[in-house]
Short mmCIF file of C-alpha atoms and ligand atoms in Angstrom, two decimals:
data_model
loop_
_atom_site.label_atom_id
_atom_site.label_comp_id
_atom_site.label_asym_id
_atom_site.label_seq_id
_atom_site.Cartn_x
_atom_site.Cartn_y
_atom_site.Cartn_z
CA MET A 77 41.67 -106.55 28.62
CA LEU A 78 40.89 -106.26 32.18
CA TYR A 79 41.78 -103.64 34.60
CA VAL A 80 42.93 -103.91 37.99
CA SER A 81 43.17 -101.63 41.02
CA THR A 82 46.45 -100.14 41.94
CA ARG A 83 45.80 -100.94 45.66
CA GLY A 84 45.47 -104.70 44.73
CA GLY A 85 41.82 -105.03 45.98
CA ALA A 86 39.41 -105.23 43.43
CA ARG A 87 38.21 -107.71 40.93
CA PRO A 88 39.86 -107.71 37.20
CA GLN A 89 37.13 -105.97 35.05
CA PRO A 90 36.45 -105.24 31.70
CA PHE A 91 36.39 -101.36 30.10
CA THR A 92 33.03 -100.59 30.01
CA GLU A 93 32.54 -101.90 33.69
CA ILE A 94 35.07 -99.24 34.98
CA LEU A 95 34.08 -96.74 32.53
CA LEU A 96 31.60 -95.19 34.96
CA GLU A 97 33.23 -96.13 38.28
CA GLY A 98 35.52 -93.34 39.63
CA LEU A 99 37.80 -94.71 42.59
CA ALA A 100 37.91 -98.78 42.42
CA PRO A 101 36.12 -100.20 45.42
CA ASP A 102 39.33 -100.67 47.46
CA GLY A 103 40.41 -96.61 47.24
CA GLY A 104 42.58 -97.27 44.18
CA LEU A 105 42.81 -96.48 40.79
CA PHE A 106 41.67 -98.84 37.54
CA LEU A 107 44.65 -99.63 35.41
CA PRO A 108 45.43 -102.10 32.77
CA GLU A 109 46.41 -105.58 33.78
CA SER A 110 49.46 -104.92 31.39
CA PHE A 111 50.43 -102.53 29.02
CA PRO A 112 49.37 -103.37 25.27
CA LYS A 113 52.98 -103.77 23.21
CA LEU A 114 53.47 -102.23 20.02
CA GLY A 115 56.23 -103.75 17.65
CA PRO A 116 58.04 -101.83 15.14
CA ALA A 117 55.64 -103.09 12.04
CA GLU A 118 52.83 -101.77 14.05
CA LEU A 119 54.16 -98.59 14.57
CA ALA A 120 55.26 -97.68 11.06
CA ALA A 121 51.92 -98.64 9.77
CA MET A 122 50.18 -96.05 12.47
CA ARG A 123 52.70 -92.94 11.32
CA GLY A 124 50.52 -92.43 8.24
CA MET A 125 47.00 -92.44 9.49
CA SER A 126 44.67 -89.84 10.66
CA TYR A 127 43.78 -88.69 13.80
CA PRO A 128 40.71 -90.43 14.16
CA GLU A 129 42.42 -93.71 12.73
CA LEU A 130 45.15 -93.77 14.98
CA ALA A 131 42.92 -92.86 18.24
CA PHE A 132 41.09 -95.99 17.03
CA ALA A 133 44.16 -98.51 16.43
CA ILE A 134 44.90 -97.70 20.22
CA LEU A 135 41.78 -96.64 21.81
CA ALA A 136 40.63 -100.54 20.63
CA LYS A 137 43.38 -102.03 22.29
CA PHE A 138 42.14 -100.62 25.69
CA ALA A 139 38.35 -100.39 25.16
CA ASP A 140 38.30 -104.17 23.64
CA ASP A 141 34.68 -104.88 24.98
CA ILE A 142 33.26 -102.18 22.32
CA PRO A 143 32.32 -103.70 19.55
CA ALA A 144 35.01 -102.23 16.87
CA GLY A 145 32.42 -101.15 14.34
CA ALA A 146 30.48 -99.20 17.44
CA LEU A 147 33.83 -97.98 18.84
CA LYS A 148 35.07 -96.29 15.34
CA ARG A 149 31.60 -94.92 15.15
CA LEU A 150 32.15 -92.88 18.41
CA ILE A 151 35.82 -92.08 17.37
CA ASP A 152 34.72 -90.95 14.22
CA LYS A 153 31.79 -88.55 15.50
CA THR A 154 34.50 -87.06 17.97
CA TYR A 155 37.27 -86.01 16.56
CA THR A 156 36.25 -84.04 13.52
CA LYS A 157 36.92 -80.57 12.22
CA GLU A 158 33.86 -79.35 12.86
CA ILE A 159 34.63 -79.91 17.07
CA PHE A 160 38.41 -79.47 16.96
CA GLY A 161 38.71 -76.83 13.94
CA SER A 162 41.38 -78.82 12.14
CA ASP A 163 41.58 -82.28 10.39
CA ASP A 164 44.79 -82.39 12.28
CA ILE A 165 43.01 -82.20 15.53
CA THR A 166 46.06 -81.77 17.32
CA PRO A 167 48.47 -79.70 14.86
CA VAL A 168 52.31 -79.64 15.75
CA GLU A 169 53.81 -75.87 14.94
CA GLU A 170 57.47 -76.07 14.33
CA LEU A 171 58.74 -72.91 16.09
CA GLU A 172 62.50 -73.21 15.44
CA PRO A 173 64.45 -76.10 14.61
CA GLY A 174 63.91 -79.23 17.22
CA LEU A 175 61.31 -76.76 19.18
CA PHE A 176 57.47 -77.54 18.65
CA LEU A 177 54.48 -76.54 20.08
CA LEU A 178 51.76 -79.16 20.06
CA ASP A 179 48.13 -77.33 20.09
CA LEU A 180 45.73 -79.46 22.40
CA SER A 181 42.96 -76.81 23.00
CA ASN A 182 40.89 -76.26 20.33
CA GLY A 183 38.02 -77.85 21.27
CA PRO A 184 34.95 -76.36 22.49
CA SER A 185 35.90 -75.08 26.04
CA LEU A 186 39.47 -74.10 24.55
CA ALA A 187 41.42 -76.12 26.89
CA PHE A 188 43.27 -79.75 26.47
CA LYS A 189 40.62 -81.56 28.35
CA ASP A 190 38.54 -81.58 25.74
CA ILE A 191 40.38 -84.01 23.78
CA ALA A 192 39.33 -86.59 26.28
CA LEU A 193 36.13 -85.54 28.05
CA GLN A 194 34.46 -84.98 24.18
CA LEU A 195 35.41 -88.53 23.66
CA ILE A 196 34.02 -89.55 27.43
CA GLY A 197 30.37 -87.86 26.55
CA ASN A 198 30.00 -90.01 23.50
CA LEU A 199 31.19 -93.45 25.52
CA PHE A 200 29.15 -92.61 28.32
CA GLU A 201 26.27 -92.02 26.35
CA TYR A 202 27.11 -95.34 24.56
CA VAL A 203 27.34 -97.45 27.59
CA LEU A 204 24.57 -95.89 29.15
CA GLU A 205 22.25 -96.90 26.86
CA LYS A 206 23.61 -100.36 26.50
CA HIS A 207 22.98 -101.15 29.94
CA GLY A 208 19.78 -99.49 30.75
CA LYS A 209 21.42 -96.86 32.74
CA ARG A 210 21.21 -93.06 33.56
CA LEU A 211 23.76 -91.15 35.10
CA ASN A 212 23.58 -87.80 37.44
CA VAL A 213 27.40 -86.37 36.86
CA VAL A 214 28.49 -84.26 40.25
CA GLY A 215 31.50 -82.24 39.78
CA ALA A 216 33.70 -79.37 41.25
CA THR A 217 35.88 -77.21 39.30
CA SER A 218 37.79 -74.00 39.64
CA GLY A 219 37.39 -73.35 36.15
CA ASP A 220 38.66 -75.42 33.31
CA THR A 221 37.27 -78.94 34.19
CA GLY A 222 33.59 -77.68 34.48
CA SER A 223 33.50 -76.17 31.12
CA SER A 224 35.03 -79.14 29.45
CA ALA A 225 32.86 -81.74 30.79
CA GLU A 226 29.97 -79.81 30.46
CA TYR A 227 30.60 -79.16 26.77
CA ALA A 228 31.18 -83.12 26.35
CA LEU A 229 27.82 -83.60 28.00
CA ARG A 230 25.36 -81.35 27.28
CA GLY A 231 22.66 -82.64 25.47
CA LYS A 232 23.18 -86.44 25.94
CA LYS A 233 20.92 -88.91 26.50
CA ASN A 234 20.67 -90.51 30.47
CA VAL A 235 22.99 -88.12 31.87
CA GLN A 236 22.73 -84.72 33.67
CA VAL A 237 25.35 -82.80 35.13
CA PHE A 238 25.63 -80.87 38.46
CA MET A 239 28.85 -78.59 38.51
CA LEU A 240 29.80 -76.76 41.49
CA SER A 241 31.62 -73.78 41.02
CA PRO A 242 33.20 -70.84 43.49
CA GLN A 243 30.59 -67.92 42.94
CA GLY A 244 32.64 -64.82 41.47
CA ARG A 245 36.15 -66.62 41.82
CA MET A 246 36.52 -67.68 38.09
CA SER A 247 37.53 -65.41 35.28
CA ALA A 248 34.60 -63.94 33.47
CA PHE A 249 35.36 -65.95 30.42
CA GLN A 250 35.38 -69.06 32.17
CA ALA A 251 32.05 -68.37 34.36
CA ALA A 252 30.41 -67.44 31.29
CA GLN A 253 31.66 -70.62 29.45
CA MET A 254 29.84 -72.72 32.26
CA TYR A 255 26.69 -70.47 32.81
CA SER A 256 25.78 -69.38 29.18
CA LEU A 257 25.05 -73.19 28.60
CA GLN A 258 21.02 -73.30 28.13
CA ASP A 259 21.16 -77.48 27.98
CA ALA A 260 18.33 -78.64 30.26
CA ASN A 261 20.63 -81.54 31.50
CA ILE A 262 23.18 -79.05 32.71
CA PHE A 263 23.06 -77.74 36.17
CA ASN A 264 25.37 -74.99 37.52
CA ILE A 265 25.49 -74.41 41.13
CA ALA A 266 27.31 -71.29 42.08
CA VAL A 267 28.72 -72.12 45.61
CA ARG A 268 29.10 -68.95 47.79
CA GLY A 269 32.63 -70.35 48.85
CA VAL A 270 36.05 -71.20 47.43
CA PHE A 271 36.99 -74.42 45.54
CA ASP A 272 37.82 -76.23 48.79
CA ASP A 273 34.20 -75.90 49.56
CA CYS A 274 32.86 -77.39 46.38
CA GLN A 275 35.28 -79.80 46.34
CA ASP A 276 34.30 -80.87 50.03
CA ILE A 277 30.89 -80.88 49.25
CA VAL A 278 31.21 -83.34 45.84
CA LYS A 279 33.53 -85.34 48.32
CA ALA A 280 30.85 -85.88 51.20
CA ILE A 281 27.97 -86.55 48.77
CA SER A 282 30.60 -89.53 47.24
CA GLY A 283 31.09 -90.80 50.16
CA ASP A 284 27.10 -90.99 51.29
CA PHE A 285 26.94 -94.36 49.29
CA ALA A 286 22.79 -94.88 50.09
CA PHE A 287 22.47 -91.20 48.49
CA LYS A 288 25.09 -92.15 45.65
CA ALA A 289 23.29 -95.46 44.74
CA ARG A 290 19.44 -93.66 45.10
CA HIS A 291 20.62 -91.00 42.87
CA ARG A 292 22.80 -92.79 40.45
CA ILE A 293 25.73 -90.23 41.18
CA GLY A 294 29.12 -90.73 39.19
CA ALA A 295 31.58 -88.54 38.29
CA VAL A 296 33.82 -87.64 35.21
CA ASN A 297 37.38 -86.42 37.43
CA SER A 298 40.69 -86.79 35.99
CA ILE A 299 41.32 -90.45 37.88
CA ASN A 300 38.99 -91.64 35.02
CA TRP A 301 40.96 -94.26 33.03
CA ALA A 302 39.17 -93.15 29.78
CA ARG A 303 40.39 -90.11 29.85
CA VAL A 304 44.00 -91.15 30.08
CA ALA A 305 43.32 -93.77 27.31
CA ALA A 306 42.07 -90.81 25.13
CA GLN A 307 45.75 -88.58 25.86
CA VAL A 308 48.01 -91.37 24.82
CA VAL A 309 46.49 -91.10 21.47
CA TYR A 310 48.36 -87.46 20.39
CA TYR A 311 51.84 -88.66 22.08
CA PHE A 312 51.36 -90.61 19.01
CA LYS A 313 50.63 -87.97 16.70
CA ALA A 314 53.37 -85.58 17.73
CA CYS A 315 56.07 -88.19 17.46
CA PHE A 316 54.97 -88.92 13.95
CA ALA A 317 54.53 -85.53 13.01
CA VAL A 318 58.10 -84.56 14.59
CA GLY A 319 59.39 -87.60 12.79
CA GLY A 320 60.56 -89.74 15.22
CA GLU A 321 61.76 -89.92 19.01
CA ALA A 322 60.87 -86.68 21.25
CA SER A 323 61.01 -85.42 24.78
CA PHE A 324 57.77 -83.53 25.93
CA ALA A 325 57.08 -80.46 28.20
CA VAL A 326 53.62 -80.79 30.15
CA PRO A 327 52.31 -78.09 32.30
CA SER A 328 51.25 -80.37 34.96
CA GLY A 329 48.48 -80.42 37.95
CA ASN A 330 46.84 -83.90 38.11
CA PHE A 331 49.24 -85.96 36.44
CA GLY A 332 47.29 -87.00 34.31
CA ASN A 333 48.38 -85.28 30.92
CA VAL A 334 51.90 -86.82 31.73
CA TYR A 335 50.87 -89.69 32.76
CA ALA A 336 49.29 -90.81 29.30
CA GLY A 337 52.96 -90.01 28.35
CA HIS A 338 54.18 -92.58 30.61
CA VAL A 339 51.90 -95.39 29.18
CA ALA A 340 52.48 -94.11 25.49
CA ARG A 341 56.11 -94.87 25.68
CA ARG A 342 55.38 -98.29 28.14
CA MET A 343 53.58 -99.28 24.70
CA GLY A 344 57.07 -98.77 22.78
CA LEU A 345 56.49 -95.17 21.87
CA PRO A 346 60.56 -93.67 21.20
CA ILE A 347 59.78 -90.69 24.14
CA GLY A 348 63.02 -89.01 25.58
CA LYS A 349 62.13 -87.10 28.50
CA LEU A 350 58.81 -86.51 30.00
CA ILE A 351 59.75 -83.01 31.66
CA VAL A 352 57.01 -82.52 34.31
CA ALA A 353 56.33 -78.75 35.07
CA THR A 354 54.76 -76.84 38.17
CA ASN A 355 54.06 -73.73 38.84
CA GLU A 356 54.08 -72.49 42.70
CA ASN A 357 52.51 -75.71 43.43
CA ASP A 358 55.25 -77.84 43.34
CA VAL A 359 54.65 -81.21 44.91
CA LEU A 360 55.42 -82.97 41.61
CA ASP A 361 58.86 -80.91 41.34
CA GLU A 362 59.71 -81.62 44.94
CA PHE A 363 59.43 -85.54 44.28
CA PHE A 364 60.97 -85.84 41.02
CA ARG A 365 63.92 -83.54 42.24
CA THR A 366 64.05 -84.99 46.18
CA GLY A 367 61.81 -88.40 46.38
CA ARG A 368 59.81 -86.95 49.03
CA TYR A 369 56.38 -86.70 47.93
CA ARG A 370 54.60 -84.33 50.63
CA VAL A 371 51.18 -83.41 49.97
CA ARG A 372 50.22 -80.02 51.04
CA LYS A 373 47.31 -78.54 53.58
CA ALA A 374 44.42 -76.99 51.55
CA ALA A 375 45.83 -73.57 52.88
CA GLU A 376 49.19 -74.13 51.82
CA VAL A 377 47.97 -74.23 48.26
CA LYS A 378 48.68 -71.32 46.45
CA ALA A 379 46.40 -69.10 44.13
CA THR A 380 48.37 -68.71 40.88
CA SER A 381 48.12 -67.22 37.23
CA SER A 382 48.08 -70.78 35.86
CA PRO A 383 44.89 -71.56 38.34
CA SER A 384 44.25 -74.83 35.90
CA MET A 385 47.47 -76.51 37.97
CA ASP A 386 46.75 -75.39 41.42
CA ILE A 387 46.76 -78.53 43.39
CA SER A 388 47.68 -80.15 46.72
CA LYS A 389 47.87 -83.44 45.60
CA SER A 390 48.00 -85.09 41.70
CA SER A 391 45.95 -87.76 41.89
CA ASN A 392 46.89 -89.44 39.13
CA PHE A 393 50.45 -89.92 40.40
CA GLU A 394 49.29 -93.48 42.42
CA ARG A 395 49.33 -94.80 38.68
CA TYR A 396 52.57 -94.08 38.12
CA ALA A 397 53.74 -94.85 41.74
CA TYR A 398 52.34 -98.41 41.08
CA ASP A 399 54.90 -98.96 38.13
CA LEU A 400 57.97 -97.38 40.59
CA VAL A 401 57.01 -100.51 43.15
CA GLY A 402 56.71 -102.93 40.67
CA ARG A 403 52.82 -102.80 39.95
CA ASP A 404 52.76 -104.68 43.67
CA GLY A 405 49.04 -103.16 44.94
CA ALA A 406 49.87 -104.63 48.37
CA LYS A 407 52.81 -103.16 48.83
CA LEU A 408 51.53 -99.68 47.24
CA ARG A 409 48.76 -99.70 49.67
CA GLY A 410 51.39 -99.66 52.01
CA LEU A 411 52.78 -96.77 51.23
CA LEU A 412 49.89 -94.82 50.48
CA GLU A 413 48.29 -95.49 53.99
CA LYS A 414 52.15 -94.25 55.43
CA LEU A 415 51.54 -90.98 53.18
CA GLU A 416 47.74 -90.60 54.83
CA ARG A 417 49.06 -90.93 57.94
CA GLU A 418 52.35 -88.92 58.03
CA GLY A 419 51.23 -86.23 55.11
CA VAL A 420 54.46 -87.21 53.22
CA LEU A 421 56.13 -90.01 51.75
CA ASP A 422 60.04 -90.12 51.58
CA LEU A 423 61.41 -92.25 48.65
CA ALA A 424 64.60 -90.90 48.35
CA GLY A 425 67.53 -93.50 48.49
CA THR A 426 65.08 -96.49 47.94
CA ASP A 427 64.97 -98.61 44.89
CA TYR A 428 61.66 -97.05 43.97
CA PHE A 429 63.27 -93.97 43.57
CA ARG A 430 65.91 -95.41 41.82
CA ARG A 431 63.27 -96.69 39.08
CA VAL A 432 62.60 -93.04 37.92
CA ALA A 433 65.23 -92.65 36.08
CA GLY A 434 64.39 -95.06 33.85
CA THR A 435 60.87 -93.73 33.22
CA GLY A 436 62.49 -90.77 31.72
CA PHE A 437 60.62 -88.56 33.91
CA ILE A 438 62.27 -84.94 35.29
CA SER A 439 61.05 -81.94 36.31
CA GLY A 440 61.26 -78.36 37.11
CA SER A 441 58.40 -75.23 38.47
CA SER A 442 57.74 -71.74 37.40
CA THR A 443 56.44 -68.97 38.84
CA HIS A 444 54.41 -65.98 37.90
CA ALA A 445 57.24 -64.14 36.52
CA ASP A 446 58.69 -66.82 34.84
CA ARG A 447 55.44 -67.12 33.48
CA LEU A 448 55.31 -63.09 32.24
CA ALA A 449 58.74 -63.50 30.96
CA THR A 450 58.15 -66.73 28.92
CA ILE A 451 54.54 -65.27 27.37
CA ARG A 452 56.98 -62.19 25.87
CA ARG A 453 59.65 -64.10 25.00
CA VAL A 454 57.22 -66.73 22.93
CA TRP A 455 55.46 -63.54 21.65
CA LYS A 456 58.63 -61.45 20.36
CA ASP A 457 60.55 -64.62 18.91
CA TYR A 458 57.83 -66.97 16.96
CA GLY A 459 55.14 -64.37 16.67
CA VAL A 460 52.91 -66.84 18.59
CA MET A 461 50.56 -66.18 22.26
CA ILE A 462 50.61 -68.99 24.36
CA ASP A 463 48.66 -69.17 27.67
CA PRO A 464 50.21 -68.94 31.28
CA HIS A 465 49.98 -72.94 31.84
CA THR A 466 51.75 -73.23 28.43
CA ALA A 467 54.28 -70.71 29.19
CA ASP A 468 54.95 -72.58 32.85
CA GLY A 469 55.78 -76.03 30.25
CA PHE A 470 57.75 -73.83 27.99
CA LYS A 471 59.97 -72.01 30.56
CA VAL A 472 60.82 -75.62 32.09
CA GLY A 473 61.02 -77.46 28.91
CA LEU A 474 63.67 -75.04 27.60
CA GLU A 475 65.21 -75.17 30.79
CA ARG A 476 65.62 -79.28 30.77
CA ARG A 477 66.14 -79.19 27.12
CA GLU A 478 68.44 -82.23 25.70
CA GLN A 479 70.70 -80.93 22.65
CA GLY A 480 69.71 -83.19 19.45
CA VAL A 481 66.62 -84.33 21.03
CA PRO A 482 63.02 -82.44 19.71
CA LEU A 483 61.72 -81.08 22.32
CA VAL A 484 57.30 -80.69 22.07
CA CYS A 485 55.73 -78.41 24.50
CA MET A 486 52.40 -79.31 25.21
CA GLU A 487 49.68 -76.31 24.63
CA THR A 488 47.25 -76.73 27.02
CA ALA A 489 44.73 -73.87 27.05
CA GLN A 490 44.16 -70.81 24.77
CA PRO A 491 45.29 -67.24 26.19
CA ALA A 492 41.48 -66.08 25.65
CA LYS A 493 40.93 -67.76 28.62
CA PHE A 494 43.47 -65.93 30.98
CA ALA A 495 43.02 -62.35 29.60
CA GLU A 496 44.63 -61.05 32.91
CA THR A 497 47.57 -62.38 32.48
CA ILE A 498 48.21 -61.68 28.87
CA ARG A 499 47.08 -58.40 29.44
CA GLU A 500 50.13 -57.66 32.23
CA ALA A 501 52.73 -60.08 29.73
CA LEU A 502 52.30 -58.02 26.71
CA GLU A 503 49.80 -55.06 27.70
CA ARG A 504 47.30 -56.48 24.44
CA GLU A 505 44.18 -58.17 24.58
CA PRO A 506 44.12 -61.98 23.94
CA SER A 507 42.82 -62.65 20.14
CA ARG A 508 39.11 -64.50 20.66
CA PRO A 509 39.00 -67.54 18.43
CA ALA A 510 35.31 -67.20 16.11
CA GLY A 511 32.03 -68.05 18.44
CA PHE A 512 33.18 -66.65 21.61
CA GLU A 513 32.79 -62.88 20.87
CA ASN A 514 30.08 -62.05 22.86
CA LEU A 515 30.41 -64.89 25.59
CA GLU A 516 30.26 -62.71 28.60
CA LYS A 517 26.88 -60.96 27.21
CA LEU A 518 24.96 -64.36 26.46
CA PRO A 519 21.98 -64.95 29.01
CA GLN A 520 23.33 -67.11 32.14
CA ARG A 521 21.53 -70.24 34.03
CA VAL A 522 23.15 -70.53 37.46
CA GLU A 523 21.47 -71.58 40.75
CA VAL A 524 23.43 -69.66 43.44
CA MET A 525 23.55 -71.51 46.41
CA ASP A 526 25.21 -71.80 50.12
CA ALA A 527 28.35 -74.16 50.89
CA ASP A 528 25.90 -76.24 52.60
CA VAL A 529 25.86 -79.98 51.69
CA GLY A 530 22.17 -80.47 52.95
CA GLN A 531 21.03 -77.96 50.90
CA ILE A 532 22.90 -78.96 47.56
CA LYS A 533 21.81 -82.78 48.28
CA HIS A 534 18.31 -81.74 48.44
CA TYR A 535 18.30 -79.85 45.22
CA ILE A 536 19.95 -82.63 43.22
CA ALA A 537 17.60 -84.84 44.60
CA ALA A 538 14.64 -83.18 43.64
CA ALA A 539 16.26 -82.76 40.05
CA THR A 540 17.13 -86.10 39.72
CA SER A 541 13.48 -87.04 40.58
CA ARG A 542 11.71 -84.82 38.12
CA SER A 543 14.00 -86.31 35.54
CA VAL A 544 12.68 -90.11 35.62
C1 LIG B 645 43.95 -79.22 34.03
C2 LIG B 645 45.43 -78.89 33.02
C3 LIG B 645 46.33 -78.67 33.43
C4 LIG B 645 47.01 -80.02 34.26
O1 LIG B 645 46.63 -81.22 33.69
P1 LIG B 645 46.87 -82.26 34.55
O2 LIG B 645 46.47 -83.82 33.52
O3 LIG B 645 45.84 -82.31 35.57
O4 LIG B 645 48.08 -82.56 35.06
C5 LIG B 645 47.42 -77.60 32.64
N1 LIG B 645 46.70 -76.45 32.21
C6 LIG B 645 45.41 -76.89 31.81
C7 LIG B 645 44.96 -75.41 31.37
C8 LIG B 645 44.35 -77.18 32.61
O5 LIG B 645 43.30 -77.15 32.38
#
């Protein structure tokens, strides 16, 4: 299978060539030339598979330039009970007839991003070793991505992680998750500033091609294709657990999770609706309701109680838009240039927007008050404690639920990560999974720096040259 760019200007390349890349050279995102289609017999055979077997059946189609035996070993090493807490990996709970919760947050950092990043860690190590390369991952985090990436890459050979986080802006739990890691290949940089300062510094570093090449800088951001591919697997797992067609309610920010559902549907999985749930930062909900995609200015982005969905622009949306324009990269490039110039793209009344209905996407949004009410309701009705992001999905899912179609709500993080909102909703402490009891008391390893690109580059350069 070869991968092309959404903007039509990159040479087709195999999986292991695009794995370590961020954007395609033409500024687009990589995706497969065409989606593999599964026939009824193949789908039936998948039904009884364990999670690792299913992951292998699906990922072998996307990563077909990794020898089958090696890919299988990497997958078997990733999706274990030790790492994800159960053999199911992503268990499905039935809350009432036709209403399900898909647990995606039982990995090491307690957020759904672990499902993809734990695999990425092993894939990176394999490909770097094979190509005799080293990689220095530089990233910015407002909370979940940083810890998930660090837990995935800690102790891995030939890779170091430099993670920028806004000093004093994360929950004590989130900061401790990252800063307590003692692995020599993990570097935490707490920036005196806000998340946007961290992201701007990472962008400045990625934009300095000479620096990037000299210090072998890479990324594990949400546009990485392997992350999407790994997330396709649990849509299959959930449909099989539910017994057939299902709709999914997906708390969304960068559109990676719900886009994986789109891919699963294109591969032949019977999915009803893909219900995109946003918080007050509703760029995606606005698009699906009106056809207008309006990027928010940084100052317009609201700090909410579901912070992992506080985004101005959804990076994976470009992959979905590629299908809306009939997989015509030149056409999409034109539209995106217009979006860049004008800050808004209005597709209302166009054939592009009419295609949305055929893809099954619908949407809704949620507020802080909705989150509190939903957390209370789910606790009272089912005795299940959900986190604020999951609550956004649940609220919108119930609003858009269709009679007779099973609804699967995705659990994207554990409540322990967001104790403040849980206390506000339920007047009690969330329980902590085993191993996290004393997290905030562990010794921390973090470098505090000004929001200064020069200083941070200097630090990265010194650390990367020491390691060679
Ligand atoms: C990242 C994240 C999301 C949003 O997922 P996308 O793939 O970016 O849409 C939702 N909930 C939690 C807890 C997250 O960490």
